[in-house]
Tab-separated table of C-alpha atoms and ligand atoms in Angstrom:
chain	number	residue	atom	x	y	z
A	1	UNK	CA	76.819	54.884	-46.038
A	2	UNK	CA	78.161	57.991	-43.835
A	3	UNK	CA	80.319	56.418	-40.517
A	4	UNK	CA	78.425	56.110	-37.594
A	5	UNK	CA	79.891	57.413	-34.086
A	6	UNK	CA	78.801	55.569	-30.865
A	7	UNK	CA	76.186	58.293	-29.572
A	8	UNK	CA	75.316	58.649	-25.847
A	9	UNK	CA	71.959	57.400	-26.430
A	10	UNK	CA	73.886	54.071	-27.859
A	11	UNK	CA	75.307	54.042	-24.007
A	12	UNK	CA	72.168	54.163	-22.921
A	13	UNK	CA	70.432	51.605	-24.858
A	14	UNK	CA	73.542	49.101	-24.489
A	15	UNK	CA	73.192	49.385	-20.406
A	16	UNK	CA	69.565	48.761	-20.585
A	17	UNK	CA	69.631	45.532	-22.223
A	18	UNK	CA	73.224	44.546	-20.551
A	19	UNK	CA	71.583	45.272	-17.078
A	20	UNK	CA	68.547	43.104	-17.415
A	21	UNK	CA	71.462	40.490	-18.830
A	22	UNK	CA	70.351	40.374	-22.113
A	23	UNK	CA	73.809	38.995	-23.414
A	24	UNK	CA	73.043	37.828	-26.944
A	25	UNK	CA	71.122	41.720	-27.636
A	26	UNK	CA	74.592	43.243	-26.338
A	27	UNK	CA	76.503	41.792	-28.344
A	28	UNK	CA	74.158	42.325	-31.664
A	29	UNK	CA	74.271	45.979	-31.067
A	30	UNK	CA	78.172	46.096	-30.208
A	31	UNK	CA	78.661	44.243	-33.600
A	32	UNK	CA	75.719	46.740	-35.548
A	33	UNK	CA	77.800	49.490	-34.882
A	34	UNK	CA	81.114	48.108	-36.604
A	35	UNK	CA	78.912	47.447	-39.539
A	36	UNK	CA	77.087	50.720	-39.135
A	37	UNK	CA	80.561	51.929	-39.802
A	38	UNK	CA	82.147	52.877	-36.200
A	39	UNK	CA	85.691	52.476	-35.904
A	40	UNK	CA	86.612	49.295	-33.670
A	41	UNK	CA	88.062	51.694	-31.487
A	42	UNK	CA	85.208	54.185	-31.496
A	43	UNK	CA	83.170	51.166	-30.094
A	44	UNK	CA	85.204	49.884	-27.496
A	45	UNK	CA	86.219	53.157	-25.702
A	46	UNK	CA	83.080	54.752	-26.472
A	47	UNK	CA	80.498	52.156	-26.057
A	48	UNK	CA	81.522	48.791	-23.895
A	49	UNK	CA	84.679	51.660	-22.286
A	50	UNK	CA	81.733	54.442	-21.225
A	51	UNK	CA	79.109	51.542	-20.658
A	52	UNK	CA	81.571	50.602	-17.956
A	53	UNK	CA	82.562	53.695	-16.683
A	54	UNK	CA	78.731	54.335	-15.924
A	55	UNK	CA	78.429	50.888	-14.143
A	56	UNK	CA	80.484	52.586	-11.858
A	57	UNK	CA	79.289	55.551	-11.442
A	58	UNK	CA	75.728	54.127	-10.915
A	59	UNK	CA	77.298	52.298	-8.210
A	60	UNK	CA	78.871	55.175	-6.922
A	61	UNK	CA	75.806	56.764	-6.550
A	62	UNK	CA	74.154	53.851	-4.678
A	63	UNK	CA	71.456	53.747	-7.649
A	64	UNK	CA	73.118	50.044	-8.743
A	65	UNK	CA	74.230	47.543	-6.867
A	66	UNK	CA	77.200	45.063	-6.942
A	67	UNK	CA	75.015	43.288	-8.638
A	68	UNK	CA	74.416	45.241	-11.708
A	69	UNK	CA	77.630	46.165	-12.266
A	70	UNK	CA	78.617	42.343	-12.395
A	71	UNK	CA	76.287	41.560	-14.868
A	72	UNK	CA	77.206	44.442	-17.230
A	73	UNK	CA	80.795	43.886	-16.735
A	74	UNK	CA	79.609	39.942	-17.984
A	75	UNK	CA	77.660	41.286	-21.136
A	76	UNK	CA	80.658	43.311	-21.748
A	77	UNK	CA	83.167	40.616	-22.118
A	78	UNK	CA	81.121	38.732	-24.426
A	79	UNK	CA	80.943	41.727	-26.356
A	80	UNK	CA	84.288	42.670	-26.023
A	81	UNK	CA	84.952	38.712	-26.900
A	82	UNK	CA	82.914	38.919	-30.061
A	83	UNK	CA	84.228	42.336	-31.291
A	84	UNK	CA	87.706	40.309	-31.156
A	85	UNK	CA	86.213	37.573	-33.388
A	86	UNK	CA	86.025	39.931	-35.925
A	87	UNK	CA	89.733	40.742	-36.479
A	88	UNK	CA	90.598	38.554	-39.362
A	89	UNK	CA	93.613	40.613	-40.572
A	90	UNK	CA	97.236	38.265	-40.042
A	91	UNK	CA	99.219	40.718	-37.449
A	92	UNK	CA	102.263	42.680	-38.648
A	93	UNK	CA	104.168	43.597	-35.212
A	94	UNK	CA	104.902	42.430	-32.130
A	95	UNK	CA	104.029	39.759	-29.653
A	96	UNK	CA	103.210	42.482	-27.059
A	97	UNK	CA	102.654	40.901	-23.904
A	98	UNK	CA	99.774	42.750	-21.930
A	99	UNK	CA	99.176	42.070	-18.158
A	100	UNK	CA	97.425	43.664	-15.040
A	101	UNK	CA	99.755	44.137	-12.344
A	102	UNK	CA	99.494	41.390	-8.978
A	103	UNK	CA	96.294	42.425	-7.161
A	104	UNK	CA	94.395	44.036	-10.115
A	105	UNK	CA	91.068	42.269	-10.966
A	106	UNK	CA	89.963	44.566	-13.626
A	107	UNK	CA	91.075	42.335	-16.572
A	108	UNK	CA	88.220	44.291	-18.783
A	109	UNK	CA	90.385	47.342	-18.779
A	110	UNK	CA	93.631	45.371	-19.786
A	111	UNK	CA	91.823	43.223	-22.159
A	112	UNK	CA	90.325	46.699	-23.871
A	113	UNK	CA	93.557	47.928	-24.442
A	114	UNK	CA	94.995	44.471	-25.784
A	115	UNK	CA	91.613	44.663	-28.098
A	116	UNK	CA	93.285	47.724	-29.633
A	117	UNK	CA	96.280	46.681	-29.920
A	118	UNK	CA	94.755	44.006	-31.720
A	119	UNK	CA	93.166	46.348	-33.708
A	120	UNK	CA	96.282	47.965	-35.243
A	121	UNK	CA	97.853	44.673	-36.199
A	122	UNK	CA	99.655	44.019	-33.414
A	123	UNK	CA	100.047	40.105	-32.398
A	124	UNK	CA	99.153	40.316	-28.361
A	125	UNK	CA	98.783	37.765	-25.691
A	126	UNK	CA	96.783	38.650	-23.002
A	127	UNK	CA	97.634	37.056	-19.200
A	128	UNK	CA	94.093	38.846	-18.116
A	129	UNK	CA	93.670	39.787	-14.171
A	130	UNK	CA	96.354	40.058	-11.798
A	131	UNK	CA	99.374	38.271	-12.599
A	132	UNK	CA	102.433	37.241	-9.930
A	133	UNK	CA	105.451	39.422	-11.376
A	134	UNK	CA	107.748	35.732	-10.846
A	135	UNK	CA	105.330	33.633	-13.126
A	136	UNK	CA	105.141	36.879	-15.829
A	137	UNK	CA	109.256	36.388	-15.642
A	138	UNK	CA	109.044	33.123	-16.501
A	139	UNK	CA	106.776	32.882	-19.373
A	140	UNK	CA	108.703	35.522	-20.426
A	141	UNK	CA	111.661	33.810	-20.400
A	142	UNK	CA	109.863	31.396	-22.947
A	143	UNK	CA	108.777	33.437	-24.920
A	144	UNK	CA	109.665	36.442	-27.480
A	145	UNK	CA	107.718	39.672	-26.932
A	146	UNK	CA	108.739	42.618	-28.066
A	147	UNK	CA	107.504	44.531	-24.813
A	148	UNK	CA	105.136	44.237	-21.629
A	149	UNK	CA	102.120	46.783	-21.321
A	150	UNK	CA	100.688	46.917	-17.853
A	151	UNK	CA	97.514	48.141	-17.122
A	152	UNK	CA	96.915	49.475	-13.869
A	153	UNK	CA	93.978	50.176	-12.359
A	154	UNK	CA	94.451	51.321	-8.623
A	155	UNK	CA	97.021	52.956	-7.119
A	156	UNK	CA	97.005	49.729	-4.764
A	157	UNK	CA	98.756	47.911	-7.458
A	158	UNK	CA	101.928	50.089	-7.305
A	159	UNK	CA	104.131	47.297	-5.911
A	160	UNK	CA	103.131	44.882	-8.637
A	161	UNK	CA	103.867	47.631	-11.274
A	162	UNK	CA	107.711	47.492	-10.054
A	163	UNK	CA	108.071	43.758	-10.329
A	164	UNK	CA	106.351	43.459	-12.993
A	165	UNK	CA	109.002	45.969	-14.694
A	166	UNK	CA	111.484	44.112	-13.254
A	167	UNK	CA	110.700	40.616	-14.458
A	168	UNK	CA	110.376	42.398	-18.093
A	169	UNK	CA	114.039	44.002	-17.500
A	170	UNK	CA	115.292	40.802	-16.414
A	171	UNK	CA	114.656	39.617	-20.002
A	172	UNK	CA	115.706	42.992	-21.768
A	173	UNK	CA	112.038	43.575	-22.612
A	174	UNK	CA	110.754	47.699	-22.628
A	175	UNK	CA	107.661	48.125	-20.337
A	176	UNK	CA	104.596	50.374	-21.242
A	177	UNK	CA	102.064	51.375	-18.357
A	178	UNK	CA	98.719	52.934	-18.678
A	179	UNK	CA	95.560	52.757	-16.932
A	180	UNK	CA	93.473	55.081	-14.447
A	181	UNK	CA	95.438	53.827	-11.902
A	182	UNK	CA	98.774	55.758	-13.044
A	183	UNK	CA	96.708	59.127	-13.465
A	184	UNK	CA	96.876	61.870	-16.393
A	185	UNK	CA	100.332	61.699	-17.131
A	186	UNK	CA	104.039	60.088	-17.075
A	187	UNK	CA	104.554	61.017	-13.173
A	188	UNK	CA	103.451	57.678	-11.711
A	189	UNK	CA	104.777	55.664	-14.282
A	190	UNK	CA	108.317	57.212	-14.107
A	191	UNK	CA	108.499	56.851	-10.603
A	192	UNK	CA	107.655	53.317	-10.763
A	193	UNK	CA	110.655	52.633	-13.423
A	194	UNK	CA	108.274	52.097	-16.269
A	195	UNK	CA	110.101	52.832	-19.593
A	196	UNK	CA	106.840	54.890	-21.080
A	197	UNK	CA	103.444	55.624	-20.284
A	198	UNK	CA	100.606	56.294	-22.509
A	199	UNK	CA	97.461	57.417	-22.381
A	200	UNK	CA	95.590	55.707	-24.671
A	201	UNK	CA	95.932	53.552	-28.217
A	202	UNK	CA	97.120	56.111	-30.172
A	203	UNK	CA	100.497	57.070	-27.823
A	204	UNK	CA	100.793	53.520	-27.609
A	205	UNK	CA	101.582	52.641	-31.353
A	206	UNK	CA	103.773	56.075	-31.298
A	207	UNK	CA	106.097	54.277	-28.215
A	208	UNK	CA	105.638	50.741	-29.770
A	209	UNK	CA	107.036	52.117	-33.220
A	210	UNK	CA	109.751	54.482	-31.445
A	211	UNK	CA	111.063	51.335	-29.717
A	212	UNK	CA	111.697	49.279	-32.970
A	213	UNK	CA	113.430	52.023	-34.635
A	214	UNK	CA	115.369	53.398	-31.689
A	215	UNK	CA	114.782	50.449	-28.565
A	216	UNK	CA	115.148	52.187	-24.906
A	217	UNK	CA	117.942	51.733	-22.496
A	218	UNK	CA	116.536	49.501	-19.814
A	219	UNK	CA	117.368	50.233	-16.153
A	220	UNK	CA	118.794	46.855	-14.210
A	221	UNK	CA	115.846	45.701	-11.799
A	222	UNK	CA	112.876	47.895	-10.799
A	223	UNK	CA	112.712	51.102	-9.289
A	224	UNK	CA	113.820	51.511	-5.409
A	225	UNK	CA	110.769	52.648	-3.302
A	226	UNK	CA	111.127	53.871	-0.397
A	227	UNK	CA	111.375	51.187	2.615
A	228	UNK	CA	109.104	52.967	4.420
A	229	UNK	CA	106.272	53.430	1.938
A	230	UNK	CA	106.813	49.660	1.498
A	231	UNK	CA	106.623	48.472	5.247
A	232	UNK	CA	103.941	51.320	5.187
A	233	UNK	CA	101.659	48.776	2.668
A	234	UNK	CA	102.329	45.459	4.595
A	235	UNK	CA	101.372	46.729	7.956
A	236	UNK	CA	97.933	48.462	6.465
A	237	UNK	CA	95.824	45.662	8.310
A	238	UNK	CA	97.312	46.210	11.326
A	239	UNK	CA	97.257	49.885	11.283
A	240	UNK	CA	93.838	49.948	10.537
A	241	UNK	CA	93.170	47.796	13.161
A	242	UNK	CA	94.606	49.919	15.678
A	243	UNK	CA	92.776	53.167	14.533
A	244	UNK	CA	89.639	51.466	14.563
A	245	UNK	CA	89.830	50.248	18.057
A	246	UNK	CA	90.911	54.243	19.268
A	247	UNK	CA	88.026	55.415	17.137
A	248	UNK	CA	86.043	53.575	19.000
A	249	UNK	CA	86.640	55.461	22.158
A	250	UNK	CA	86.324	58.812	20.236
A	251	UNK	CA	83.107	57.777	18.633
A	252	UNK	CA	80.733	56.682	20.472
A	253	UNK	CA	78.081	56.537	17.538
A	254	UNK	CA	80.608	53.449	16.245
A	255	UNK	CA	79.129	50.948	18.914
A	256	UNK	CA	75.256	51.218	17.534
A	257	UNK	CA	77.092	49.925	14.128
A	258	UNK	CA	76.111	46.706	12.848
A	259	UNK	CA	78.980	43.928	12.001
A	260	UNK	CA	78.534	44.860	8.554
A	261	UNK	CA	79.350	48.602	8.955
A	262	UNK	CA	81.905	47.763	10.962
A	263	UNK	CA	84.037	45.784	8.780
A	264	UNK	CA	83.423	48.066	5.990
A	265	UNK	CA	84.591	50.955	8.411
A	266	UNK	CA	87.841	48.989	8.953
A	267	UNK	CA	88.095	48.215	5.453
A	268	UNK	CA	88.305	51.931	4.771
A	269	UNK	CA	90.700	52.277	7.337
A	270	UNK	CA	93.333	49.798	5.426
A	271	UNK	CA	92.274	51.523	2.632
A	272	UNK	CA	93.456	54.931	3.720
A	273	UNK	CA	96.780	53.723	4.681
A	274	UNK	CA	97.246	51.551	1.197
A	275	UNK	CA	96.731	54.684	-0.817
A	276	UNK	CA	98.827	56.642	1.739
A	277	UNK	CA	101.453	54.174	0.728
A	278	UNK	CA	100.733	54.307	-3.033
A	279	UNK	CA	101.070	58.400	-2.663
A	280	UNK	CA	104.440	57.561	-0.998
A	281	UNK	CA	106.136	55.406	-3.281
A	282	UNK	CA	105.527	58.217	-6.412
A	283	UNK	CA	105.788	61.065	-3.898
A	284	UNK	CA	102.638	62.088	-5.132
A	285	UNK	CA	100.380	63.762	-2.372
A	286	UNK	CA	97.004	63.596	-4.854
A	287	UNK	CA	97.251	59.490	-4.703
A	288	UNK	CA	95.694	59.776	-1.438
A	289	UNK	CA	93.786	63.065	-2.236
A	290	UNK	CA	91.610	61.393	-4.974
A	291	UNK	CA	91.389	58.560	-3.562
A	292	UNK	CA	89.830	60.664	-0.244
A	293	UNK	CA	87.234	62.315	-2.761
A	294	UNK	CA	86.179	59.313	-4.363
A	295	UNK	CA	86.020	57.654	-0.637
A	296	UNK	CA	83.621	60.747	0.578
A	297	UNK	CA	81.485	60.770	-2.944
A	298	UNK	CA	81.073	56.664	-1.952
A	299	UNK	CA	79.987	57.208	1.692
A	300	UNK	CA	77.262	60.507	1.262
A	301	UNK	CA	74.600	58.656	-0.358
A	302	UNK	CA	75.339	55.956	1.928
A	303	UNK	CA	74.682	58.238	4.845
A	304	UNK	CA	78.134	58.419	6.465
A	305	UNK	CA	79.286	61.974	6.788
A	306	UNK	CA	82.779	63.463	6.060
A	307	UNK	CA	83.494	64.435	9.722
A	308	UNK	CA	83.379	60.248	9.822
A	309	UNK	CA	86.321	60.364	7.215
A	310	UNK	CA	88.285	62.799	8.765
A	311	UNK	CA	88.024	61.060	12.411
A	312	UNK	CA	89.349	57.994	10.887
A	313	UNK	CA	92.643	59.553	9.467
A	314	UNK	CA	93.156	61.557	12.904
A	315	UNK	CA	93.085	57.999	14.182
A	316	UNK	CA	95.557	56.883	12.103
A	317	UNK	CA	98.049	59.352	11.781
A	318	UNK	CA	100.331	58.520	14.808
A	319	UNK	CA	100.273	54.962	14.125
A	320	UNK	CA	101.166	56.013	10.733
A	321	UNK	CA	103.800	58.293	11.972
A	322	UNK	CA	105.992	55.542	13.555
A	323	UNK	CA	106.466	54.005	10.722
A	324	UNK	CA	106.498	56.967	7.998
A	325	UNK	CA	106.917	60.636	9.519
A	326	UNK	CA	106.567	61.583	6.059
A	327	UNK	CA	102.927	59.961	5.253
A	328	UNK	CA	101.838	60.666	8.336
A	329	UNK	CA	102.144	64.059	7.505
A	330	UNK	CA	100.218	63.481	4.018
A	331	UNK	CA	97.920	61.817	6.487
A	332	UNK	CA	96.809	65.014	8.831
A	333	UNK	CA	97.275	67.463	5.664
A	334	UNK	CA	94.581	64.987	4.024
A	335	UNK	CA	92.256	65.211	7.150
A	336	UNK	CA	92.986	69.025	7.127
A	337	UNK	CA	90.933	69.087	3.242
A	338	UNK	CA	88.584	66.720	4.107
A	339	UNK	CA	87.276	68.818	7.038
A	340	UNK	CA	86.566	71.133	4.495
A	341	UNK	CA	84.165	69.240	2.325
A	342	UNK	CA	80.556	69.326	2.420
A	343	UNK	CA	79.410	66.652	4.600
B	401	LIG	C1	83.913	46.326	-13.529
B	401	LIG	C2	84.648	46.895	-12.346
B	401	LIG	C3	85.157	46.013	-11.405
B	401	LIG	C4	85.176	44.513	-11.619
B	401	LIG	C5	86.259	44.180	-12.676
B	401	LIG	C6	85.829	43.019	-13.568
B	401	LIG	C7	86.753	42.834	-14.719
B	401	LIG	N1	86.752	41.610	-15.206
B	401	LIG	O1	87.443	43.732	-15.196
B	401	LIG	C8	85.501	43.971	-10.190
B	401	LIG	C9	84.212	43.527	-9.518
B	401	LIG	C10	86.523	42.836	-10.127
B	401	LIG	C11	85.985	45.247	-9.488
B	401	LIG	C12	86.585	45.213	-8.251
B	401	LIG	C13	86.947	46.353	-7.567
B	401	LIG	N2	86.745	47.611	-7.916
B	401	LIG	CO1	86.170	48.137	-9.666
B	401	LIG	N3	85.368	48.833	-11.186
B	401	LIG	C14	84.795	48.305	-12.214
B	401	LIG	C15	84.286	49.389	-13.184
B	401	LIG	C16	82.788	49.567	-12.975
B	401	LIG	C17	84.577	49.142	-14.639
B	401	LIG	C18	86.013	48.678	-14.922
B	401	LIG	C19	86.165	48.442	-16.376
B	401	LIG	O2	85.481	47.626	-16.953
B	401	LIG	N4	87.047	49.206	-17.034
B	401	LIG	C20	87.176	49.203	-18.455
B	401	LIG	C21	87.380	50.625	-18.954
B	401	LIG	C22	86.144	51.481	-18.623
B	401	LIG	O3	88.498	51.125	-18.265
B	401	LIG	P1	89.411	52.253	-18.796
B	401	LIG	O4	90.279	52.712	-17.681
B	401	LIG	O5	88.647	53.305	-19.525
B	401	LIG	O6	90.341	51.449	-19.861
B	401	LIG	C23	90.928	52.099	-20.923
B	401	LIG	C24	92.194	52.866	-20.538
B	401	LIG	O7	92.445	52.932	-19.153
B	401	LIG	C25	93.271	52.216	-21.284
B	401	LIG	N5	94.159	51.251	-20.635
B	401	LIG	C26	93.891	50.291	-19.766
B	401	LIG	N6	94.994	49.587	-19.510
B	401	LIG	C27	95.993	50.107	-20.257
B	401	LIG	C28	97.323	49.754	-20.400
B	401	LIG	C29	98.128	50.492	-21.257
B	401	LIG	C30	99.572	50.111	-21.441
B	401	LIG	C31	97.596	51.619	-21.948
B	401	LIG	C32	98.461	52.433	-22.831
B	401	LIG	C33	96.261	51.961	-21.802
B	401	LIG	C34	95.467	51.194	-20.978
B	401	LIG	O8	92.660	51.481	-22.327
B	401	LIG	C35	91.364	51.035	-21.914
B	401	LIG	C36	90.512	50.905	-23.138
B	401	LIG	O9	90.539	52.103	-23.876
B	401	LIG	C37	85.143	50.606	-12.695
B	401	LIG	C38	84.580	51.959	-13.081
B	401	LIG	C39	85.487	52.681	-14.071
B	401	LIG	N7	85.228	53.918	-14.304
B	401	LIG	O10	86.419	52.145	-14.598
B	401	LIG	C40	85.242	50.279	-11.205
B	401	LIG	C41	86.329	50.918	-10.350
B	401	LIG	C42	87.644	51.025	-11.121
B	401	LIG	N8	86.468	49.959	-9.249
B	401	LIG	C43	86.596	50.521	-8.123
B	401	LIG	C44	86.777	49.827	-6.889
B	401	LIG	C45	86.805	50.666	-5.625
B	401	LIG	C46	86.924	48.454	-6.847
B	401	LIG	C47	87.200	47.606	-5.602
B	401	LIG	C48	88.271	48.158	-4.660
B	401	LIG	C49	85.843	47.415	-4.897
B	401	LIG	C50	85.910	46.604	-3.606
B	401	LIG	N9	85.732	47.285	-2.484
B	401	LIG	O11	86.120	45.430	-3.645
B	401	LIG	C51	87.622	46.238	-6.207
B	401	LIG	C52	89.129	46.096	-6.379
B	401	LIG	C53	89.454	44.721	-6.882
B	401	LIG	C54	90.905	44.551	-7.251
B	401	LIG	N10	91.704	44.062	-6.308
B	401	LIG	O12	91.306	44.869	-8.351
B	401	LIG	C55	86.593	52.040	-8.215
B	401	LIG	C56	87.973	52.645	-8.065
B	401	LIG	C57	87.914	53.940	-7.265
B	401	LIG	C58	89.232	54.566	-7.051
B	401	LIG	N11	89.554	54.819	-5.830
B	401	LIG	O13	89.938	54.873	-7.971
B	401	LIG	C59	85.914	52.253	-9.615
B	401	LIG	C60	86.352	53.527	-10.358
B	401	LIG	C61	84.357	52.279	-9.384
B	401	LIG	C62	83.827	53.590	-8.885
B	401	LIG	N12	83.224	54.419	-9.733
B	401	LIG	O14	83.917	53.873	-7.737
B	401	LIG	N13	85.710	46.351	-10.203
């Protein structure tokens, strides 16, 4: 029998049946393709990983609601679940401990990546969705692990990130970071103290087997963000707040909105200043950059148009300002780009 790869059309076939909910039919064809021959890996990242990945961009796109993309992600952890199940080998390394950072609801992500590890004979425990850095410290403090791997999904999870590496520190315990949230390479990570980042499995057994031979010096405590970037986060409600009301007098099209558009506008507005805050605390201007592209690719096919976007963040740059100079300067150099896009 030649070694099947997961195909697109596999994709395709998986998010029919895992849209209409058809759990049990999921997880058959998950577990056909192991015995087809795919590699475990090869299924997860490739099937349940890109079956996920176009959840979200069908939800992007407005073609899929919430809804849809609930119900997939709910086929996918059974799947996921059941892949698990078949992992009979004893492991041969670790515990590695493997957590998302406070705030972060995608557990599927971590759990993926603790599936892996899994995978490659590593013993893991899995604390699923965000996790308070304090309680991580204390189980930690009960029990071994040989290091913590955070996944991190959003730049808005930043903060955790640093406690999280503390708490492991605190215990003389290496931390490894990955995730979409910390980008395409070691930047993000390093500036949030992390000890390595990877970008996948394979880097990940590379660092894991570096640290037994040769383990890592460990900083004391977590890395020192700036104060400002910090107080930045906190006050986002706030901020927001006040930019919406001044928008409001600049807008005048904001007073036809419904209750519904209005909160979501104000949710944006937080939004903008969390990610402005994430870009501060790694000094790394295309935080809030991508996070402005992904915001304008959301809001076309819902009819909102980019000079929208850009009227928000000239509402919130001087509130900004007071409390950062420095981010509300990322702030009008963001509106600057976003007056270029196509509306
Ligand atoms: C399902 C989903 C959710 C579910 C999560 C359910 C769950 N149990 O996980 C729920 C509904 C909770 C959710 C909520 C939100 N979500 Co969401 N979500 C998704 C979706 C569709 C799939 C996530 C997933 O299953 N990932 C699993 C796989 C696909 O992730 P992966 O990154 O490929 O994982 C691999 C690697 O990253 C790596 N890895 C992961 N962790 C680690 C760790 C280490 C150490 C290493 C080495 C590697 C590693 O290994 C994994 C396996 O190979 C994504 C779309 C996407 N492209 O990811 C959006 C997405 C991430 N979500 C998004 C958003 C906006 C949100 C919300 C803010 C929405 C809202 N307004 O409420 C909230 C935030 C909630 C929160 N506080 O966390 C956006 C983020 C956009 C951005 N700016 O970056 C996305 C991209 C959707 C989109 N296309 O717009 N979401």
């Amino acid at each position: 029998m030649t070694a099947a790869r997961v195909r697109p059309r596999d994709v395709e076939s998986y998010l029919d049946v895992a849209a209409a909910g058809n759990g049990r039919t999921g997880v058959r064809m998950t577990l056909d393709l192991l015995d087809r021959g795919s590699t475990f890996d090869d299924v997860i990242v490739n099937l349940l990983g890109a079956a996920q990945h176009e959840a979200g961009q069908r939800w992007m796109r407005s073609s899929w609601s919430v809804v849809e993309e609930h119900v997939v992600s709910g086929v996918t952890q059974k799947a996921l679940d059941a892949l698990s199940g078949t992992l009979d080998e004893e492991p041969t390394t670790g515990p590695v401990v493997v957590t998302c950072a406070e705030g972060d609801w995608h557990s599927l992500a971590g759990q993926m990546f603790a599936e892996q590890l899994r995978g490659r004979g590593v013993a893991v425990v899995f604390l699923g969705a965000s996790t308070p850095a304090r309680q991580v410290e204390e189980f930690l403090s009960r029990h071994r692990a040989e290091a913590l791997a955070i996944s991190c999904n959003l730049p808005l999870f930043f903060g955790g990130v640093v406690s999280l590496v503390a708490a492991a520190h605190a215990h003389g315990i290496p931390v490894l970071a990955g995730g979409r949230g910390l980008g395409a390479g070691p930047l993000r990570s390093n500036r949030l103290g992390v000890d390595a980042w990877a970008d996948g499995i394979d880097a990940a057994i590379d660092v894991l087997n570096s640290w037994r031979r040769d383990p890592p010096a460990l900083s004391k405590g977590g890395a020192l963000l700036d104060p400002r970037a910090i107080e930045l986060n906190s006050l986002a409600p706030e901020l927001g707040e006040r930019a919406f009301e001044s928008l409001e007098l600049r807008m005048p099209a904001l007073s036809a909105y419904n209750d519904a558009q209005r909160a979501r506008t104000l949710e944006d507005l937080v939004s903008m200043v969390r990610f402005t805050a994430a870009a501060r605390m790694v000094d790394e201007p295309a935080v809030l950059s991508e996070f402005l592209t992904w915001l304008l690719d959301v809001l076309r096919p819902r009819g909102v148009p980019s000079h929208a976007v850009v009227a928000g963040l000239v509402a919130l740059e001087p509130a900004v300002s007071k409390v950062d100079p420095a981010a509300g300067r990322l702030v009008l150099a963001a509106a600057h780009a976003a007056a270029q896009s196509p509306t």
